[in-house]
Amino acid sequence: MVSSTDTISASFVSKKSRSPETSPHMKVTLKVKNQQGAEDLYKIGTHAHLKKLMSAYCTKRNLDYSSVRFVYNGREIKARQTPAQLHMEEEDEICMVMELGGGGPYTP
Amino acid sequence: MSRRRSNRVRNTNSKYVSSPARVTIIDDCEEDEYLHHRTCWKHIAAALSKCGSKPKRTKELEIFKLTAPCFYDECTRRGRSERRIKCKYLDSKLRKKLNSKAFVGYLEDVWRGFSDEKKNSFVYLDCLWFSMYKSENHNIRSSVFDSVKTKQIFSKKYVFLPIVYWSHWTLLIFCNFGEDLDSDKTCMLFLDSLQTTDSSQRLEPDIRKFVLDIYRAEGRTEDSSLVDEIPFYVPMVPQQTNDVECGSFVLYYIHRFIEDAPENFNVEDMPYFLKEDWFSHKDLEKFCDELHSLGTIH
């Protein structure tokens, strides 16, 4: 069985995650959908910060992190929220919206 | 001979199966950040409850409750120092075009400046909701109406909808939306600081579709011809003098409209104060200076 998954590794691995006593943690698969309908699948821990998912999406799509907004159930996702806090389940869908710009305030 | 047959059987068993979509696994070195965060009493209690807590440790938890408060999610940051705000680099940031994040921050600053009694008749919608409504994605469109329901726009007299489209900021105001459409109290005001571009004529069909879908999402079965007959006014408001002022003009329209709005809006009394001499450019500059001096960086 050849697995077709990509792994985004962290820069370092802590000792605790490698210890054999640690039980395997829950992971959840989430879909990120942009405004054109393209879907990406990500598997992330239920207690991990969603900023990692958002950064991974922006890296993959070559987007500026500050110029996008992620919406789940009509609310914006904050960087330090976790899937457990938002009660996300398997194959839940996150919508990605581009931030739009216009004219700015006039400062003499 | 027998070896060859066994090899063939193995090959057929281990056939390659491609998955329909590629799953990206985010490798979390701190995967369970909640359980591994041990410096406050909440997370120590969570870790102990996972391993099976003992009654001896409840006394220790009471001590930890006092000495180690939890700052994990509600960490409040100190405001930015005033010295940094005045430097030139930050000042040049404000001259650029406003994106929707900065606009929402400034709008919250404007909103915070009014008393609760004055704000009772007003509500504003998110500036991205109109462009999300025009999106091709069905889920994004439906999430807009789930968000509109939480705002209770039918109990308010005035509803502000900032619209950013074609890189231009405009303001749409719904007046007396909770009234029956047979009465002549409901109308829409479109305030545009660059009226030569005719944004109102190009956006009006989509605005009426948006209004009709809001009525249907709220459960009101309005006839579409009645929605088409809602008056749509584009009053002559003060205009901008350069190409990047429309964001601050929309913020100032909202600010002045809350101050000057009549108690009971009537369509026959239009345009009230919505004229070319509503405010001068000096008033706008003063407003921007006050907003800038609040010191909140977006």
Tab-separated table of C-alpha atoms in Angstrom:
chain	number	residue	atom	x	y	z
A	1	MET	CA	0.000	0.000	0.000
A	2	VAL	CA	1.644	3.168	-1.198
A	3	SER	CA	0.440	6.164	0.766
A	4	SER	CA	-0.029	9.426	-1.097
A	5	THR	CA	0.245	11.801	1.814
A	6	ASP	CA	2.520	14.760	2.318
A	7	THR	CA	4.048	15.369	5.697
A	8	ILE	CA	4.964	18.856	6.800
A	9	SER	CA	7.578	18.254	9.459
A	10	ALA	CA	8.249	20.585	12.313
A	11	SER	CA	11.660	22.091	12.800
A	12	PHE	CA	12.277	20.034	15.924
A	13	VAL	CA	10.801	16.990	17.596
A	14	SER	CA	10.302	17.072	21.320
A	15	LYS	CA	11.214	14.151	23.540
A	16	LYS	CA	7.686	13.614	24.762
A	17	SER	CA	6.267	12.937	21.343
A	18	ARG	CA	8.840	10.215	20.739
A	19	SER	CA	8.399	8.381	23.991
A	20	PRO	CA	6.735	4.970	23.564
A	21	GLU	CA	4.470	5.546	26.529
A	22	THR	CA	2.569	8.314	24.768
A	23	SER	CA	-0.653	7.044	23.293
A	24	PRO	CA	-1.435	8.115	19.718
A	25	HIS	CA	-3.339	11.385	19.803
A	26	MET	CA	-6.541	12.138	17.988
A	27	LYS	CA	-6.226	13.626	14.534
A	28	VAL	CA	-8.977	15.110	12.427
A	29	THR	CA	-9.135	15.556	8.650
A	30	LEU	CA	-10.373	18.970	7.536
A	31	LYS	CA	-11.186	20.371	4.115
A	32	VAL	CA	-10.153	23.892	3.166
A	33	LYS	CA	-12.172	25.313	0.306
A	34	ASN	CA	-11.441	28.570	-1.443
A	35	GLN	CA	-13.807	30.818	-3.345
A	36	GLN	CA	-13.193	29.028	-6.652
A	37	GLY	CA	-14.218	25.701	-5.151
A	38	ALA	CA	-10.816	23.997	-4.975
A	39	GLU	CA	-10.430	21.730	-1.952
A	40	ASP	CA	-7.380	20.790	0.088
A	41	LEU	CA	-7.333	18.091	2.751
A	42	TYR	CA	-5.349	18.500	5.957
A	43	LYS	CA	-4.938	16.176	8.909
A	44	ILE	CA	-4.211	17.950	12.165
A	45	GLY	CA	-4.332	17.123	15.840
A	46	THR	CA	-7.529	18.012	17.619
A	47	HIS	CA	-5.672	20.066	20.220
A	48	ALA	CA	-3.176	21.722	17.912
A	49	HIS	CA	-3.410	25.386	17.061
A	50	LEU	CA	-5.192	26.063	13.793
A	51	LYS	CA	-2.538	28.598	12.875
A	52	LYS	CA	-0.461	25.648	11.665
A	53	LEU	CA	-3.176	24.614	9.238
A	54	MET	CA	-3.640	28.175	8.033
A	55	SER	CA	0.100	28.652	7.568
A	56	ALA	CA	0.379	25.339	5.723
A	57	TYR	CA	-2.436	26.378	3.384
A	58	CYS	CA	-0.857	29.764	2.693
A	59	THR	CA	2.514	28.144	2.058
A	60	LYS	CA	1.014	25.639	-0.354
A	61	ARG	CA	-1.034	28.202	-2.252
A	62	ASN	CA	1.678	30.875	-2.097
A	63	LEU	CA	-0.541	33.366	-0.294
A	64	ASP	CA	0.223	36.071	2.223
A	65	TYR	CA	-1.049	34.956	5.622
A	66	SER	CA	-2.312	38.434	6.500
A	67	SER	CA	-4.367	38.709	3.317
A	68	VAL	CA	-6.659	35.719	3.842
A	69	ARG	CA	-9.462	34.930	6.259
A	70	PHE	CA	-10.651	31.460	7.256
A	71	VAL	CA	-14.339	31.027	8.080
A	72	TYR	CA	-15.865	28.042	9.878
A	73	ASN	CA	-19.619	27.999	10.569
A	74	GLY	CA	-19.821	31.680	9.770
A	75	ARG	CA	-17.150	32.735	12.258
A	76	GLU	CA	-13.576	33.716	11.649
A	77	ILE	CA	-10.953	31.260	12.906
A	78	LYS	CA	-8.401	32.768	15.284
A	79	ALA	CA	-4.799	31.643	15.251
A	80	ARG	CA	-4.758	30.042	18.689
A	81	GLN	CA	-8.029	28.161	18.426
A	82	THR	CA	-7.996	24.373	18.239
A	83	PRO	CA	-10.335	21.946	16.425
A	84	ALA	CA	-11.500	20.693	19.813
A	85	GLN	CA	-12.569	24.195	20.852
A	86	LEU	CA	-14.565	24.705	17.650
A	87	HIS	CA	-16.079	21.183	17.878
A	88	MET	CA	-14.748	20.178	14.477
A	89	GLU	CA	-15.446	16.678	13.229
A	90	GLU	CA	-14.036	14.481	10.493
A	91	GLU	CA	-14.281	15.924	6.957
A	92	ASP	CA	-15.525	19.302	8.167
A	93	GLU	CA	-15.195	22.187	5.760
A	94	ILE	CA	-13.360	25.486	6.238
A	95	CYS	CA	-13.925	28.306	3.763
A	96	MET	CA	-11.073	30.586	2.762
A	97	VAL	CA	-11.913	34.173	1.823
A	98	MET	CA	-9.528	36.789	0.476
A	99	GLU	CA	-9.408	40.071	2.341
A	100	LEU	CA	-10.342	42.948	0.067
A	101	GLY	CA	-8.821	46.392	0.079
A	102	GLY	CA	-9.889	49.913	-0.759
A	103	GLY	CA	-8.872	53.464	-0.103
A	104	GLY	CA	-7.239	54.411	3.137
A	105	PRO	CA	-7.550	57.226	5.658
A	106	TYR	CA	-6.073	60.535	4.641
A	107	THR	CA	-3.329	61.743	6.953
A	108	PRO	CA	-1.824	65.112	6.067
B	1	MET	CA	8.791	-22.939	-11.582
B	2	SER	CA	6.981	-22.829	-8.239
B	3	ARG	CA	8.901	-19.684	-7.257
B	4	ARG	CA	7.645	-17.811	-10.299
B	5	ARG	CA	4.007	-18.629	-9.518
B	6	SER	CA	4.311	-17.412	-5.945
B	7	ASN	CA	5.826	-14.144	-7.166
B	8	ARG	CA	2.909	-13.551	-9.498
B	9	VAL	CA	0.396	-14.139	-6.728
B	10	ARG	CA	2.147	-11.603	-4.521
B	11	ASN	CA	2.151	-8.986	-7.253
B	12	THR	CA	-1.578	-9.241	-7.796
B	13	ASN	CA	-2.239	-8.976	-4.075
B	14	SER	CA	-0.149	-5.851	-3.619
B	15	LYS	CA	-1.843	-3.833	-6.358
B	16	TYR	CA	-1.385	-0.064	-6.181
B	17	VAL	CA	-4.522	1.852	-5.201
B	18	SER	CA	-4.508	5.606	-5.636
B	19	SER	CA	-6.431	7.707	-3.160
B	20	PRO	CA	-8.955	10.251	-4.528
B	21	ALA	CA	-7.409	13.265	-2.769
B	22	ARG	CA	-4.036	13.882	-1.236
B	23	VAL	CA	-4.165	14.479	2.491
B	24	THR	CA	-1.532	16.795	3.920
B	25	ILE	CA	-0.569	15.694	7.412
B	26	ILE	CA	0.476	18.531	9.667
B	27	ASP	CA	3.097	17.042	11.943
B	28	ASP	CA	2.556	18.576	15.352
B	29	CYS	CA	5.557	18.370	17.593
B	30	GLU	CA	3.374	19.955	20.251
B	31	GLU	CA	0.332	18.075	19.068
B	32	ASP	CA	-1.509	18.027	22.334
B	33	GLU	CA	-0.619	21.500	23.466
B	34	TYR	CA	-3.398	21.523	25.997
B	35	LEU	CA	-2.172	18.480	27.889
B	36	HIS	CA	1.509	19.308	27.655
B	37	HIS	CA	1.083	22.852	28.938
B	38	ARG	CA	1.813	22.294	32.593
B	39	THR	CA	2.361	25.711	34.079
B	40	CYS	CA	-1.164	26.512	35.163
B	41	TRP	CA	-3.734	24.803	37.317
B	42	LYS	CA	-6.279	24.147	34.567
B	43	HIS	CA	-3.900	22.110	32.485
B	44	ILE	CA	-2.437	20.288	35.455
B	45	ALA	CA	-5.979	19.280	36.347
B	46	ALA	CA	-6.527	18.129	32.769
B	47	ALA	CA	-3.337	16.088	32.777
B	48	LEU	CA	-4.161	14.516	36.117
B	49	SER	CA	-7.699	13.648	35.093
B	50	LYS	CA	-6.311	11.877	32.049
B	51	CYS	CA	-3.942	9.736	34.109
B	52	GLY	CA	-6.555	9.075	36.758
B	53	SER	CA	-6.539	11.597	39.533
B	54	LYS	CA	-5.886	10.688	43.121
B	55	PRO	CA	-7.702	12.324	46.038
B	56	LYS	CA	-4.389	13.351	47.587
B	57	ARG	CA	-3.683	15.848	44.849
B	58	THR	CA	-6.814	17.938	45.267
B	59	LYS	CA	-5.082	19.857	48.014
B	60	GLU	CA	-2.183	20.616	45.694
B	61	LEU	CA	-4.596	21.811	43.020
B	62	GLU	CA	-6.084	24.337	45.411
B	63	ILE	CA	-2.615	25.739	45.975
B	64	PHE	CA	-1.942	25.796	42.238
B	65	LYS	CA	-5.219	27.616	41.640
B	66	LEU	CA	-3.882	30.580	43.548
B	67	THR	CA	-0.272	30.592	42.442
B	68	ALA	CA	-0.548	29.619	38.765
B	69	PRO	CA	-3.402	31.350	36.938
B	70	CYS	CA	-4.156	30.336	33.364
B	71	PHE	CA	-3.175	32.831	30.673
B	72	TYR	CA	-3.389	30.377	27.791
B	73	ASP	CA	-6.298	31.689	25.764
B	74	GLU	CA	-7.158	34.977	27.416
B	75	CYS	CA	-3.730	36.551	27.514
B	76	THR	CA	-4.277	40.285	27.328
B	77	ARG	CA	-1.484	42.340	25.917
B	78	ARG	CA	-0.324	45.733	27.015
B	79	GLY	CA	-1.260	48.573	24.704
B	80	ARG	CA	1.421	49.763	22.339
B	81	SER	CA	3.583	52.508	23.782
B	82	GLU	CA	2.820	56.038	22.715
B	83	ARG	CA	6.388	56.772	21.670
B	84	ARG	CA	6.336	54.162	18.920
B	85	ILE	CA	3.035	55.393	17.551
B	86	LYS	CA	4.476	58.760	16.653
B	87	CYS	CA	7.356	57.542	14.541
B	88	LYS	CA	7.279	58.134	10.807
B	89	TYR	CA	7.190	54.530	9.663
B	90	LEU	CA	3.872	53.800	11.344
B	91	ASP	CA	2.488	57.059	10.044
B	92	SER	CA	3.273	56.088	6.480
B	93	LYS	CA	1.351	52.840	6.950
B	94	LEU	CA	-1.900	54.742	7.381
B	95	ARG	CA	-1.489	56.456	4.039
B	96	LYS	CA	-1.895	53.194	2.215
B	97	LYS	CA	-5.184	51.713	1.123
B	98	LEU	CA	-7.345	50.177	3.819
B	99	ASN	CA	-7.892	46.461	3.650
B	100	SER	CA	-10.880	44.893	5.323
B	101	LYS	CA	-8.991	43.962	8.475
B	102	ALA	CA	-7.919	47.541	9.100
B	103	PHE	CA	-11.374	48.809	8.204
B	104	VAL	CA	-13.041	46.523	10.754
B	105	GLY	CA	-10.605	47.672	13.413
B	106	TYR	CA	-11.243	51.343	12.699
B	107	LEU	CA	-15.000	50.752	12.558
B	108	GLU	CA	-14.885	49.114	15.979
B	109	ASP	CA	-13.025	52.176	17.263
B	110	VAL	CA	-15.739	54.437	15.844
B	111	TRP	CA	-18.448	52.210	17.289
B	112	ARG	CA	-16.869	52.191	20.730
B	113	GLY	CA	-16.990	55.971	20.856
B	114	PHE	CA	-20.796	56.143	21.012
B	115	SER	CA	-22.989	55.479	24.024
B	116	ASP	CA	-25.130	52.356	24.213
B	117	GLU	CA	-28.305	54.418	24.186
B	118	LYS	CA	-27.334	56.034	20.897
B	119	LYS	CA	-26.241	52.753	19.329
B	120	ASN	CA	-29.547	51.047	20.100
B	121	SER	CA	-31.094	51.890	16.727
B	122	PHE	CA	-28.040	51.033	14.642
B	123	VAL	CA	-26.194	47.899	13.622
B	124	TYR	CA	-23.452	47.275	11.099
B	125	LEU	CA	-22.733	44.203	9.018
B	126	ASP	CA	-19.305	42.873	8.157
B	127	CYS	CA	-17.705	44.530	5.172
B	128	LEU	CA	-16.815	41.217	3.519
B	129	TRP	CA	-20.326	39.791	3.615
B	130	PHE	CA	-21.458	41.373	0.358
B	131	SER	CA	-18.474	40.072	-1.598
B	132	MET	CA	-18.867	36.683	0.079
B	133	TYR	CA	-22.484	36.721	-1.095
B	134	LYS	CA	-21.320	37.282	-4.676
B	135	SER	CA	-18.896	34.367	-4.445
B	136	GLU	CA	-19.281	31.237	-6.552
B	137	ASN	CA	-18.998	28.992	-3.517
B	138	HIS	CA	-22.379	27.908	-2.190
B	139	ASN	CA	-21.175	27.327	1.368
B	140	ILE	CA	-19.710	30.807	1.607
B	141	ARG	CA	-22.993	32.291	0.410
B	142	SER	CA	-25.005	30.349	2.975
B	143	SER	CA	-22.597	31.254	5.772
B	144	VAL	CA	-23.307	34.923	5.049
B	145	PHE	CA	-26.991	34.463	5.893
B	146	ASP	CA	-26.191	32.472	9.027
B	147	SER	CA	-24.145	35.458	10.128
B	148	VAL	CA	-26.800	38.008	9.150
B	149	LYS	CA	-29.345	36.241	11.372
B	150	THR	CA	-27.237	36.851	14.466
B	151	LYS	CA	-27.333	40.620	13.881
B	152	GLN	CA	-31.153	40.954	14.256
B	153	ILE	CA	-31.364	43.589	11.560
B	154	PHE	CA	-35.164	43.756	11.537
B	155	SER	CA	-35.315	45.186	15.039
B	156	LYS	CA	-32.985	48.076	14.139
B	157	LYS	CA	-33.929	51.294	12.400
B	158	TYR	CA	-30.693	51.671	10.455
B	159	VAL	CA	-28.402	48.918	9.167
B	160	PHE	CA	-24.957	49.819	7.810
B	161	LEU	CA	-23.426	47.614	5.142
B	162	PRO	CA	-19.947	48.737	4.042
B	163	ILE	CA	-19.270	47.393	0.564
B	164	VAL	CA	-15.789	46.940	-0.844
B	165	TYR	CA	-15.867	46.015	-4.499
B	166	TRP	CA	-13.558	46.839	-7.406
B	167	SER	CA	-11.102	48.113	-4.764
B	168	HIS	CA	-13.520	50.870	-3.789
B	169	TRP	CA	-15.306	51.443	-0.479
B	170	THR	CA	-18.967	52.491	-0.457
B	171	LEU	CA	-21.655	52.493	2.211
B	172	LEU	CA	-25.171	51.081	1.957
B	173	ILE	CA	-27.702	52.010	4.668
B	174	PHE	CA	-30.972	50.101	5.078
B	175	CYS	CA	-33.648	52.268	6.724
B	176	ASN	CA	-36.631	50.770	8.577
B	177	PHE	CA	-36.093	47.240	7.348
B	178	GLY	CA	-38.397	45.744	9.948
B	179	GLU	CA	-41.410	47.626	8.622
B	180	ASP	CA	-43.947	46.110	6.287
B	181	LEU	CA	-42.981	46.666	2.663
B	182	ASP	CA	-46.479	47.941	1.837
B	183	SER	CA	-45.821	50.998	3.991
B	184	ASP	CA	-43.587	53.619	2.453
B	185	LYS	CA	-41.004	53.725	5.222
B	186	THR	CA	-38.390	51.293	3.930
B	187	CYS	CA	-35.641	52.601	1.687
B	188	MET	CA	-31.954	52.144	0.909
B	189	LEU	CA	-29.290	54.833	0.848
B	190	PHE	CA	-26.112	54.344	-1.169
B	191	LEU	CA	-23.361	56.733	-0.107
B	192	ASP	CA	-20.527	56.881	-2.616
B	193	SER	CA	-17.596	59.274	-2.359
B	194	LEU	CA	-16.705	58.759	-6.017
B	195	GLN	CA	-20.026	59.042	-7.799
B	196	THR	CA	-18.530	59.557	-11.251
B	197	THR	CA	-17.795	55.838	-11.445
B	198	ASP	CA	-21.508	54.889	-11.280
B	199	SER	CA	-20.911	52.082	-8.788
B	200	SER	CA	-24.515	52.371	-7.641
B	201	GLN	CA	-26.006	51.454	-11.008
B	202	ARG	CA	-23.770	48.438	-11.395
B	203	LEU	CA	-24.291	47.158	-7.854
B	204	GLU	CA	-28.029	47.818	-7.517
B	205	PRO	CA	-29.275	44.517	-9.080
B	206	ASP	CA	-27.024	42.474	-6.797
B	207	ILE	CA	-28.073	44.553	-3.789
B	208	ARG	CA	-31.735	43.834	-4.495
B	209	LYS	CA	-31.003	40.118	-4.852
B	210	PHE	CA	-29.128	40.285	-1.555
B	211	VAL	CA	-32.097	41.952	0.145
B	212	LEU	CA	-34.519	39.371	-1.255
B	213	ASP	CA	-32.341	36.510	-0.032
B	214	ILE	CA	-32.088	38.118	3.419
B	215	TYR	CA	-35.885	38.222	3.614
B	216	ARG	CA	-36.106	34.576	2.595
B	217	ALA	CA	-33.410	33.545	5.062
B	218	GLU	CA	-35.293	35.299	7.861
B	219	GLY	CA	-38.512	33.530	6.924
B	220	ARG	CA	-40.405	36.496	5.510
B	221	THR	CA	-42.149	35.572	2.282
B	222	GLU	CA	-41.929	38.862	0.455
B	223	ASP	CA	-42.871	39.167	-3.172
B	224	SER	CA	-39.892	39.913	-5.383
B	225	SER	CA	-41.729	42.780	-7.071
B	226	LEU	CA	-42.125	44.475	-3.681
B	227	VAL	CA	-38.377	44.178	-3.108
B	228	ASP	CA	-37.795	45.708	-6.521
B	229	GLU	CA	-39.958	48.673	-5.554
B	230	ILE	CA	-37.933	49.595	-2.460
B	231	PRO	CA	-36.594	53.120	-3.099
B	232	PHE	CA	-32.860	53.188	-3.752
B	233	TYR	CA	-31.403	56.642	-3.208
B	234	VAL	CA	-27.946	57.865	-4.148
B	235	PRO	CA	-27.758	61.222	-2.359
B	236	MET	CA	-25.216	63.901	-3.228
B	237	VAL	CA	-22.696	63.521	-0.431
B	238	PRO	CA	-19.242	65.137	-0.117
B	239	GLN	CA	-16.811	63.672	-2.617
B	240	GLN	CA	-13.209	62.580	-2.244
B	241	THR	CA	-10.378	64.551	-3.786
B	242	ASN	CA	-7.792	61.834	-4.387
B	243	ASP	CA	-7.777	58.127	-5.169
B	244	VAL	CA	-7.323	56.581	-1.721
B	245	GLU	CA	-9.799	58.408	0.499
B	246	CYS	CA	-12.894	56.249	0.064
B	247	GLY	CA	-12.217	54.090	3.139
B	248	SER	CA	-11.968	57.037	5.495
B	249	PHE	CA	-14.967	58.645	3.797
B	250	VAL	CA	-17.084	55.570	4.562
B	251	LEU	CA	-15.928	55.595	8.185
B	252	TYR	CA	-16.825	59.276	8.480
B	253	TYR	CA	-20.203	58.748	6.763
B	254	ILE	CA	-21.024	56.171	9.445
B	255	HIS	CA	-19.798	58.484	12.201
B	256	ARG	CA	-21.799	61.486	11.024
B	257	PHE	CA	-24.898	59.464	10.176
B	258	ILE	CA	-25.109	58.124	13.729
B	259	GLU	CA	-24.812	61.688	15.025
B	260	ASP	CA	-27.283	63.296	12.612
B	261	ALA	CA	-29.829	60.524	11.966
B	262	PRO	CA	-33.498	61.477	12.552
B	263	GLU	CA	-35.501	59.708	15.219
B	264	ASN	CA	-38.190	58.625	12.749
B	265	PHE	CA	-37.008	58.326	9.192
B	266	ASN	CA	-39.532	59.305	6.536
B	267	VAL	CA	-39.061	58.912	2.807
B	268	GLU	CA	-40.904	62.136	1.925
B	269	ASP	CA	-38.457	64.213	3.976
B	270	MET	CA	-35.428	63.128	1.959
B	271	PRO	CA	-32.576	64.150	1.757
B	272	TYR	CA	-32.512	65.574	5.349
B	273	PHE	CA	-28.805	66.351	5.846
B	274	LEU	CA	-27.410	64.222	3.002
B	275	LYS	CA	-26.188	67.078	0.839
B	276	GLU	CA	-22.936	68.245	-0.652
B	277	ASP	CA	-22.292	70.535	2.304
B	278	TRP	CA	-22.865	67.829	4.918
B	279	PHE	CA	-19.306	68.189	6.126
B	280	SER	CA	-16.140	69.820	4.903
B	281	HIS	CA	-12.790	68.297	4.136
B	282	LYS	CA	-11.359	69.828	7.304
B	283	ASP	CA	-13.874	67.881	9.394
B	284	LEU	CA	-12.729	64.678	7.717
B	285	GLU	CA	-9.079	65.473	8.383
B	286	LYS	CA	-9.877	66.191	12.013
B	287	PHE	CA	-11.735	62.874	12.257
B	288	CYS	CA	-8.800	60.981	10.746
B	289	ASP	CA	-6.387	62.679	13.134
B	290	GLU	CA	-8.538	61.663	16.099
B	291	LEU	CA	-8.795	58.107	14.796
B	292	HIS	CA	-5.059	58.026	14.246
B	293	SER	CA	-4.361	59.399	17.708
B	294	LEU	CA	-6.331	56.582	19.337
B	295	GLY	CA	-3.181	54.609	18.824
B	296	THR	CA	-4.677	51.279	17.866
B	297	ILE	CA	-2.598	49.742	15.094
B	298	HIS	CA	-4.387	47.495	12.621
